[in-house]
Tab-separated table of C-alpha atoms and ligand atoms in Angstrom:
chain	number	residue	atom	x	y	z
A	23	UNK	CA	146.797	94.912	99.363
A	24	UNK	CA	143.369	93.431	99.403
A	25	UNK	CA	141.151	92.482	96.300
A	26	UNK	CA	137.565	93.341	96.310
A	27	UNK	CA	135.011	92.136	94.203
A	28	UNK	CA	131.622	94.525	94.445
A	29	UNK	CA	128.079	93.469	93.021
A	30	UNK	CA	125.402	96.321	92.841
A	31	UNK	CA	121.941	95.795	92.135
A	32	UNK	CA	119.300	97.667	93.795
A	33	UNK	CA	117.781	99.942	91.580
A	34	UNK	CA	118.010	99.267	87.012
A	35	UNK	CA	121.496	98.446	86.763
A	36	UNK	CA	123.224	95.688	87.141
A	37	UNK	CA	126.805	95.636	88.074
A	38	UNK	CA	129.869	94.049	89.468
A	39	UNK	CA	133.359	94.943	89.474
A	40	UNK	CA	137.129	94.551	90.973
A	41	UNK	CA	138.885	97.329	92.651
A	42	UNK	CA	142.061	96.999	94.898
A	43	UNK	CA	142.808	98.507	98.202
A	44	UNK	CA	144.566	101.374	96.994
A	45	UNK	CA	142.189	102.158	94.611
A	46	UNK	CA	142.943	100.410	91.417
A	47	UNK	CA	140.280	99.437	89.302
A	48	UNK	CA	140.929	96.230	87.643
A	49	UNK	CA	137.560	95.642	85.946
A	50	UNK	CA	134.169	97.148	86.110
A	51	UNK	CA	130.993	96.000	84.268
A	52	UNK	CA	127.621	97.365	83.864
A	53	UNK	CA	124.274	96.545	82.537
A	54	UNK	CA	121.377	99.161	82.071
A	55	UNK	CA	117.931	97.964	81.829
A	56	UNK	CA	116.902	101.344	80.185
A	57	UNK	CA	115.079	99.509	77.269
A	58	UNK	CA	112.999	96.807	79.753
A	59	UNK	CA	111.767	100.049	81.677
A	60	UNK	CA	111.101	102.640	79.123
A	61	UNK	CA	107.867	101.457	77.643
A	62	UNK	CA	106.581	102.150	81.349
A	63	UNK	CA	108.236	105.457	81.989
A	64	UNK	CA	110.123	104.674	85.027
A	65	UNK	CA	111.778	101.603	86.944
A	66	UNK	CA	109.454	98.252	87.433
A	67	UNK	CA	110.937	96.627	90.751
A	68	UNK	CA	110.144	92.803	89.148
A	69	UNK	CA	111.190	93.588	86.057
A	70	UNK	CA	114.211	94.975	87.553
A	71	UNK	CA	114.982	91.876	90.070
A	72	UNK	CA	114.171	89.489	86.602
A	73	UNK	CA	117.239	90.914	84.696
A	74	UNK	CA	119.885	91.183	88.024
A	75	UNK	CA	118.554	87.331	88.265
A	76	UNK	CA	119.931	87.106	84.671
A	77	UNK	CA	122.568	89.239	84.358
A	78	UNK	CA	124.982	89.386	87.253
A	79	UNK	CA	126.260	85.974	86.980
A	80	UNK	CA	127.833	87.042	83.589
A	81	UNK	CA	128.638	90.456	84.695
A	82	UNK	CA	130.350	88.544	87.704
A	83	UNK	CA	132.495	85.943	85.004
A	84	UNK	CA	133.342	88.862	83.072
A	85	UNK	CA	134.715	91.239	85.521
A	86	UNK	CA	136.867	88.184	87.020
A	87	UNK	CA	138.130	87.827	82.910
A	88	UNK	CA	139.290	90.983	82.680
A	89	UNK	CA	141.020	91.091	85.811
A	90	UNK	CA	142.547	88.087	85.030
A	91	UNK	CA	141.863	86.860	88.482
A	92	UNK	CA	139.957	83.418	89.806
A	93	UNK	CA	137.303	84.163	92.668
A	94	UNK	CA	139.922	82.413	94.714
A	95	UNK	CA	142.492	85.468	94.593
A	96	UNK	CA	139.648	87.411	95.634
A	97	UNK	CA	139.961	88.783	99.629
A	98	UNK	CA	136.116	89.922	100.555
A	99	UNK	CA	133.159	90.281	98.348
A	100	UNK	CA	131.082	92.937	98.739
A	101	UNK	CA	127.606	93.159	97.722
A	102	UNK	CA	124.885	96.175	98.311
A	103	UNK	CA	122.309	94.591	100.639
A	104	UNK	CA	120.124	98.209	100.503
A	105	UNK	CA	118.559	100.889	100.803
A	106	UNK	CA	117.020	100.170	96.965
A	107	UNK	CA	114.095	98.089	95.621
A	108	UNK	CA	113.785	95.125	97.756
A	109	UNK	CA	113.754	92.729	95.070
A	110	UNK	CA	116.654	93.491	93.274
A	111	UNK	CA	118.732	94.308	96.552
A	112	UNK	CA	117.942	90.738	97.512
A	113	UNK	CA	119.528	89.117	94.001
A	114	UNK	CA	122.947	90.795	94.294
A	115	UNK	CA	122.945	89.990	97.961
A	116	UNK	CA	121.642	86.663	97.650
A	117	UNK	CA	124.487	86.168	95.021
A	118	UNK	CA	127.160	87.651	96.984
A	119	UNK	CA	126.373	85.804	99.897
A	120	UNK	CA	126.387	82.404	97.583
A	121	UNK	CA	130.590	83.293	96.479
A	122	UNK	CA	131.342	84.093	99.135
A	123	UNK	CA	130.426	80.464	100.970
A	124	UNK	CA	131.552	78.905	98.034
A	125	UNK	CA	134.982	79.964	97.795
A	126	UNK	CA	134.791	80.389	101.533
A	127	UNK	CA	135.738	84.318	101.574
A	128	UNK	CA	134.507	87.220	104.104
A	129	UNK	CA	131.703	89.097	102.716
A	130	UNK	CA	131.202	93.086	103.021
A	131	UNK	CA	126.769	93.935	103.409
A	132	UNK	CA	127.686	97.465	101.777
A	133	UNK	CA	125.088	100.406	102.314
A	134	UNK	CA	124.216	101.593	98.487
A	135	UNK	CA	124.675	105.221	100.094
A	136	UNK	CA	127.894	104.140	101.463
A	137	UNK	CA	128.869	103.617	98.019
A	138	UNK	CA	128.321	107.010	97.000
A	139	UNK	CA	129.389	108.440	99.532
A	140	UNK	CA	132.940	107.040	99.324
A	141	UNK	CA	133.297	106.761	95.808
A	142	UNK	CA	135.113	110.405	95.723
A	143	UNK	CA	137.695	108.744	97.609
A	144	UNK	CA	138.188	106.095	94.857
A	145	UNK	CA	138.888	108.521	92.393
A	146	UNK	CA	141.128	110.958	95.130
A	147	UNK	CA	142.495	109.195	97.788
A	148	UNK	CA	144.041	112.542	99.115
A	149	UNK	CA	140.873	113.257	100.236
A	150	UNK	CA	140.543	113.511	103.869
A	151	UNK	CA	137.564	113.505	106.397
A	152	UNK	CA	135.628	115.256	107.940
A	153	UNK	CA	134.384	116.268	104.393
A	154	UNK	CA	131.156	117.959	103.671
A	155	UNK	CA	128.645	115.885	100.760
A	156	UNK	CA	126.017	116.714	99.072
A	157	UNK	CA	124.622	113.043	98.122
A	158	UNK	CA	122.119	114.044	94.953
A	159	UNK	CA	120.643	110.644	93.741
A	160	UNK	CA	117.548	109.450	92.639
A	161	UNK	CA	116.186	108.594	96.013
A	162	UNK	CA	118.410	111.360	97.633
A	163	UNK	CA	118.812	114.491	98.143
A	164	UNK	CA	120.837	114.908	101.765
A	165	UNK	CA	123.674	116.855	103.037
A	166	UNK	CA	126.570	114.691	105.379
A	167	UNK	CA	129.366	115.180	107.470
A	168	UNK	CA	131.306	112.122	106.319
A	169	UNK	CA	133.046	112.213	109.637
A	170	UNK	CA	134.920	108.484	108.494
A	171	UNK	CA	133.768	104.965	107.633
A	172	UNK	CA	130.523	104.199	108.780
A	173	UNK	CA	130.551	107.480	110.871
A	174	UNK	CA	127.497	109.970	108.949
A	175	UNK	CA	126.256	112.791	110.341
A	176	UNK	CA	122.799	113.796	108.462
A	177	UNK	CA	122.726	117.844	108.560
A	178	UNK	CA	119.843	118.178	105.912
A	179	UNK	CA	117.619	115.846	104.073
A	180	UNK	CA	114.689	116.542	101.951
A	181	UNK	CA	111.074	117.078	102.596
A	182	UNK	CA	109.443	115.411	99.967
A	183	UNK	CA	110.891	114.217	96.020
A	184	UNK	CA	114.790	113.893	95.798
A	185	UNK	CA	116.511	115.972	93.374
A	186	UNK	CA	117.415	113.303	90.773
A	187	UNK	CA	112.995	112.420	91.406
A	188	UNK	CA	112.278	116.165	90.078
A	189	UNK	CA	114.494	115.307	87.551
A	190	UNK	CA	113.137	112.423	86.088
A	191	UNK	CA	109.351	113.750	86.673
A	192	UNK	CA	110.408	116.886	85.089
A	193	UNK	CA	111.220	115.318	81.898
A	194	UNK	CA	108.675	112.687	82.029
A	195	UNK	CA	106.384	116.462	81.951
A	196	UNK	CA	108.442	117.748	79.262
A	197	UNK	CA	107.792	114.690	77.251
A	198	UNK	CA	111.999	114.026	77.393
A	199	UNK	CA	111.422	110.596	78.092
A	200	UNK	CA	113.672	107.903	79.957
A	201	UNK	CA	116.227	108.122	81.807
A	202	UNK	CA	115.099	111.744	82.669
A	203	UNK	CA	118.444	113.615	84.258
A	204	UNK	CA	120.567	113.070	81.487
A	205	UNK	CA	117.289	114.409	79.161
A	206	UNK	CA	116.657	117.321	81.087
A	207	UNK	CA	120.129	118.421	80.656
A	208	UNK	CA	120.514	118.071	76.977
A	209	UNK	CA	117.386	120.056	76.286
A	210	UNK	CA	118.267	122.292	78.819
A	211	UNK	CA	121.406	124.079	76.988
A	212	UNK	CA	119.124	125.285	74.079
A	213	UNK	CA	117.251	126.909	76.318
A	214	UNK	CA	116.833	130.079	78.593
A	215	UNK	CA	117.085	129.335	82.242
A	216	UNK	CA	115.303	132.813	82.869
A	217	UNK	CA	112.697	131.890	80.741
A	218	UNK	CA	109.988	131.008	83.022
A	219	UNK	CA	109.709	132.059	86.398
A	220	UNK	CA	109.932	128.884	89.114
A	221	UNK	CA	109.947	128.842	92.610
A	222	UNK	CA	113.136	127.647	94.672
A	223	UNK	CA	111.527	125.844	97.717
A	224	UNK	CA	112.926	126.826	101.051
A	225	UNK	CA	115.628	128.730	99.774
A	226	UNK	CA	116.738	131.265	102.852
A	227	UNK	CA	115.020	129.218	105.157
A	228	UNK	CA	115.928	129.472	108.872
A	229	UNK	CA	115.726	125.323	108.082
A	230	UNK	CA	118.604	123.313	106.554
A	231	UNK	CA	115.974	120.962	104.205
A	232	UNK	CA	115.509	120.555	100.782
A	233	UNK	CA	112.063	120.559	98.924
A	234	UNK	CA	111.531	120.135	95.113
A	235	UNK	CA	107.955	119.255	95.169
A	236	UNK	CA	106.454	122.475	94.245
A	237	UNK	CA	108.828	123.249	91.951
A	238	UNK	CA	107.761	120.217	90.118
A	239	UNK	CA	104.298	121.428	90.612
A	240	UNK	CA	104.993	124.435	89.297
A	241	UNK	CA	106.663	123.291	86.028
A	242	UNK	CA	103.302	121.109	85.824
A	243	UNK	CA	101.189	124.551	85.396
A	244	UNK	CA	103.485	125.793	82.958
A	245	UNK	CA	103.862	123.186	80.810
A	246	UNK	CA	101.736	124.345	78.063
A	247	UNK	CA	103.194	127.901	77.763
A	248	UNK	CA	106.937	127.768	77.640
A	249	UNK	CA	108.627	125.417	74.984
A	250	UNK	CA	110.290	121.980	76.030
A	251	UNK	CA	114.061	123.457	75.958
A	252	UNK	CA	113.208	126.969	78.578
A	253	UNK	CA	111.677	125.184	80.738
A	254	UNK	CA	114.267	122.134	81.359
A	255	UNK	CA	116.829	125.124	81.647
A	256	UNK	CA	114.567	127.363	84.005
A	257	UNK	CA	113.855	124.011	86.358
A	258	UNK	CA	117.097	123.210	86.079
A	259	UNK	CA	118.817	126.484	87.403
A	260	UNK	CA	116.057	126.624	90.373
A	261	UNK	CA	117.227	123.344	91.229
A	262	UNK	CA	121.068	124.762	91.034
A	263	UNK	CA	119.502	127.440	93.054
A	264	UNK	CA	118.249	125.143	96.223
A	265	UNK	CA	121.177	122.608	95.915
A	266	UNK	CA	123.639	125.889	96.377
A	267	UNK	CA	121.741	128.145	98.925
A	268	UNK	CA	121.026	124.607	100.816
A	269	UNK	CA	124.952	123.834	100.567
A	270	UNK	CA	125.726	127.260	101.872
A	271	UNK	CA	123.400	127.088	104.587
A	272	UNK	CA	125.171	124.043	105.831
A	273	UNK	CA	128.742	125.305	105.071
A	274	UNK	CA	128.233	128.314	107.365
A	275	UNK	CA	126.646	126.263	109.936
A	276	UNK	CA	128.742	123.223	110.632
A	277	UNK	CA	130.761	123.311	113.175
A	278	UNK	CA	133.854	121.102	112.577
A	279	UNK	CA	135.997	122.392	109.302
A	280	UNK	CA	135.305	119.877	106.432
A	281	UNK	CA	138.286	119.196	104.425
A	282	UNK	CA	136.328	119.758	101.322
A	283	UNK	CA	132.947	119.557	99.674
A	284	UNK	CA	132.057	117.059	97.621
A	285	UNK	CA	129.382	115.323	95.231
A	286	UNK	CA	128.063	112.851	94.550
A	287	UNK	CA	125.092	110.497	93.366
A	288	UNK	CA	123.623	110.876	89.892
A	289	UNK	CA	122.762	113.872	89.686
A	290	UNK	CA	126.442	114.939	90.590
A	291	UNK	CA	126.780	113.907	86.836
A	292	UNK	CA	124.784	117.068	86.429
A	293	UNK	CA	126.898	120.336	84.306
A	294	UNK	CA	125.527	122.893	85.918
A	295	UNK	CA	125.259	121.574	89.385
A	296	UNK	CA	129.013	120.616	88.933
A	297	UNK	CA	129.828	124.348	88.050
A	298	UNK	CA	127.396	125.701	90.645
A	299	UNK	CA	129.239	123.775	93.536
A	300	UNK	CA	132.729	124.438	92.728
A	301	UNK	CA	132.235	128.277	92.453
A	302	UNK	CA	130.411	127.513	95.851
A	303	UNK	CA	133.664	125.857	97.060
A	304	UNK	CA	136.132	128.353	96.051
A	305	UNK	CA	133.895	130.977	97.842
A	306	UNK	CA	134.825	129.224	100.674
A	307	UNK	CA	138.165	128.714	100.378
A	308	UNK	CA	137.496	125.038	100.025
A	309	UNK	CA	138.299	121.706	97.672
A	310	UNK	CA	136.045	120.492	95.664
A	311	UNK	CA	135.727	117.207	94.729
A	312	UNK	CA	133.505	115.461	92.128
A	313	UNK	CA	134.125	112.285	91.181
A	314	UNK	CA	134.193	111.458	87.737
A	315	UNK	CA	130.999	111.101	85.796
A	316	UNK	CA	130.324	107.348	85.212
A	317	UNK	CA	130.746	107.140	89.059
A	318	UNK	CA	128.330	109.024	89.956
A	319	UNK	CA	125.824	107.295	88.906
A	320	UNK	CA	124.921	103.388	90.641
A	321	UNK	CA	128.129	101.207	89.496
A	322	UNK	CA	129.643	98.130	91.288
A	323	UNK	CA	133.187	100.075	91.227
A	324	UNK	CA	131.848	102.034	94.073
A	325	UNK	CA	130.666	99.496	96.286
A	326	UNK	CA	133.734	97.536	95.764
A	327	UNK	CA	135.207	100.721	97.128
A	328	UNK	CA	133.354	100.978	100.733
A	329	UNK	CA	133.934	97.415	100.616
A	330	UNK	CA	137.771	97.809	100.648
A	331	UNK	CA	137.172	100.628	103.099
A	332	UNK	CA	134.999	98.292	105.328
A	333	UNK	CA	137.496	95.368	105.158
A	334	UNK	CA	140.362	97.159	105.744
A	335	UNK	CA	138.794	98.098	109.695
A	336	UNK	CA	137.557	94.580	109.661
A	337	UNK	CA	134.109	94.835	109.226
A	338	UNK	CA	132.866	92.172	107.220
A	339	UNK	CA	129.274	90.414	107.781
A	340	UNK	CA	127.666	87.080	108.144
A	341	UNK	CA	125.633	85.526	106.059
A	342	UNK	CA	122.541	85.775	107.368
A	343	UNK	CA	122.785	89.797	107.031
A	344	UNK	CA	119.147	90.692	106.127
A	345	UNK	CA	118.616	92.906	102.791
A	346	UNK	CA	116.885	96.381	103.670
A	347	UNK	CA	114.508	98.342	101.560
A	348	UNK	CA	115.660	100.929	104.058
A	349	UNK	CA	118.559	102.247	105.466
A	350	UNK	CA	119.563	105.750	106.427
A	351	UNK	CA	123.756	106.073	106.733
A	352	UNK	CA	122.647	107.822	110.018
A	353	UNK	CA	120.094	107.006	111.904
A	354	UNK	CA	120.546	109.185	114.735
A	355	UNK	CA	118.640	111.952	112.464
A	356	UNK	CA	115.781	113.075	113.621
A	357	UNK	CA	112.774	112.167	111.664
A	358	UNK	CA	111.572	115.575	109.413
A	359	UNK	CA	108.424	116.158	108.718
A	360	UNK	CA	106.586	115.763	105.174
A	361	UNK	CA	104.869	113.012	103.152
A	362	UNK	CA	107.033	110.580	101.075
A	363	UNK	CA	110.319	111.155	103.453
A	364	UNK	CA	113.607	110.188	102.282
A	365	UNK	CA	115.795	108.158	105.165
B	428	ATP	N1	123.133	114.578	83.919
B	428	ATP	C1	122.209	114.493	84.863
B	428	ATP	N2	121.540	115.578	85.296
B	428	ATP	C2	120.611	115.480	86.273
B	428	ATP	N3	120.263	114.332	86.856
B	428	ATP	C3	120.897	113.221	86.467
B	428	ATP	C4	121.904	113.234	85.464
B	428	ATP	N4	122.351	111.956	85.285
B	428	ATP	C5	121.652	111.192	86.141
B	428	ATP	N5	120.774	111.942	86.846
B	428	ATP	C6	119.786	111.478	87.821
B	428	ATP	O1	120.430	110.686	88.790
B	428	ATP	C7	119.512	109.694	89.245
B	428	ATP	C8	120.185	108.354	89.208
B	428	ATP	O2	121.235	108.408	90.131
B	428	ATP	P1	121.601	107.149	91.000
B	428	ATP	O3	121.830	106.035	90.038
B	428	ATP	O4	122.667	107.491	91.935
B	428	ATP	O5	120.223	107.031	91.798
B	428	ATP	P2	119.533	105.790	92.399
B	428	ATP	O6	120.549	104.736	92.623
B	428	ATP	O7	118.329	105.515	91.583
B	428	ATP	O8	119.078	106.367	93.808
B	428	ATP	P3	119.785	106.120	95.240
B	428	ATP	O9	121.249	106.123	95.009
B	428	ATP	O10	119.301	107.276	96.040
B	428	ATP	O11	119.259	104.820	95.701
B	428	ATP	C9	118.291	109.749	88.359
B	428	ATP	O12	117.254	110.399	89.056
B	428	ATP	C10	118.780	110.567	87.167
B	428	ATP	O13	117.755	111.291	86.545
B	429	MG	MG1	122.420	105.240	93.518
């Protein structure tokens, strides 16, 4: 049994945690920097890096308290080293790297979409691959064969905003404020997801993308004649709508038989998009697996997680592993076309 300690820090929360090989979770920790960000409506990268700077060393302390562990009982330390803003990616990295010369352990440069996409696992270790995921983040919106660790194949990706980005713009239109998912989908049960008619970009297109640009666009120009509540439920459903006709798409094109479908990311914290994909599932005859919601969205449990995974092949890194702004989980996928592309 191996002992992982995980640091995450690449986007506005800061967090570090220790899970055990076979998936126990001995301590997680967690600090949001909602209130530093929302007098600007969205994440500020240095304001961002400033608090990981101040924060993970606690978080780190804390986690190791209520494990009741020393950082000497610790086997590998894991720390995201990207894709995310650069500045913040650099801090937990930077930090990780500094532990793990100190108390002269391996360390684990885990892949922030790694994270995700092996934190079902955490919660279901039943769960076999090949598995089909739909990876809905904030900088994500992608559909993966997770063939094993490290192995990725990218069957879809989107074209322009990631789902969990039409999210938060949506409700930045809607006047819902900061963080925007979780805003959207309050509003969004007291009202009509008929209400106002949206378009669902690329649905029962020949191609397996995503695009949630115009949609956005489109709730933009209607802003002023639909109430707050119908139109978080009507953008809402359209973007149930893409994420399920996109799934399907993929489902009845792959060729190897995934062992189930899964979500994740933060908008896999989503209701609806839950509910969508498991009736989705069962259509197919297939599992569905969600992991639960406080890991779907960025936590240091997760990247503890790939980090056991990692360790256990033996793939650890050295220390002068370079933090990436960056870094598609495969990049063997072609490049698609579009403005503001998503790795
Ligand atoms: N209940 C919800 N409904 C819809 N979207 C949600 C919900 N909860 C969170 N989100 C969205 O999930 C996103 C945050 O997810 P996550 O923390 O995984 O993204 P990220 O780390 O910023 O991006 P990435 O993982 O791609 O680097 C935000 O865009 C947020 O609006
Ligand atoms: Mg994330």
């Amino acid at each position: 049994m191996a002992l992982i300690l995980g640091l995450e820090s690449s986007c506005d929360e800061t967090a570090a945690a220790l899970v055990e090989s076979d998936g126990t979770i001995r301590a997680h920790k967690l600090a949001r920097q909602e209130e530093a960000h929302r007098p600007y409506g969205g994440v500020v990268p240095e304001i961002a890096a400033r608090a990981h700077v101040e924060m993970l060393g606690p978080l780190v302390e804390a986690a190791l308290e209520e494990a009741g562990v020393t950082l000497d009982q610790v086997d590998a330390i894991a720390a995201t080293a990207g894709p995310g803003l650069i500045g913040g990616v650099m801090v937990g990295l930077v930090t990780g790297k500094a532990l793990a010369l100190a108390a002269n352990k391996p360390l684990v440069a885990v892949n922030h979409l790694e994270g995700h996409a092996l934190s079902p696992r955490l919660g279901d270790q039943s769960l076999e691959f090949p598995y089909l995921l739909l990876l809905v983040s904030g900088g994500h919106c992608q559909l993966l064969l997770v063939e094993g660790v490290s192995r990725y194949r990218r069957l879809a990706t989107t074209i322009d905003d990631a789902a969990g980005e039409a999210f938060d713009k949506t409700a930045k239109l809607l006047g819902l404020g900061f963080p925007g998912g979780p805003a959207v989908e309050q509003a969004a049960m007291r009202g009509n997801p008929r209400a106002v008619p949206l378009p669902r970009p690329l649905v029962g297109s020949g191609e397996p993308h995503f695009s949630f640009a115009g949609l956005k666009s489109a709730v933009a120009r209607a802003v002023n004649d639909y109430s707050a509540e119908d139109l978080a439920a009507s953008f809402q459903q359209a973007v149930v709508d893409c994420l399920v006709d996109r799934t399907r798409r993929a489902l009845t094109s792959v060729t190897v038989q995934p062992s189930a479908l899964v979500v994740a990311g933060g908008v896999a914290a989503n209701k609806a998009v839950r509910g969508a994909l498991e009736t989705l599932a069962a259509e197919h005859a297939l599992r569905f697996v969600a992991p639960p919601l406080w890991l779907c969205t960025d936590n240091a449990a997760m990247i503890a997680w790939a980090g056991a995974e990692r360790f256990a092949q033996g793939l650890t890194d050295p220390l002068d592993t370079p933090a990436r702004a960056r870094w598609p989980l495969d990049p063997d996928a072609e490049k698609v076309r579009g403005a503001g592309v998503k790795a």
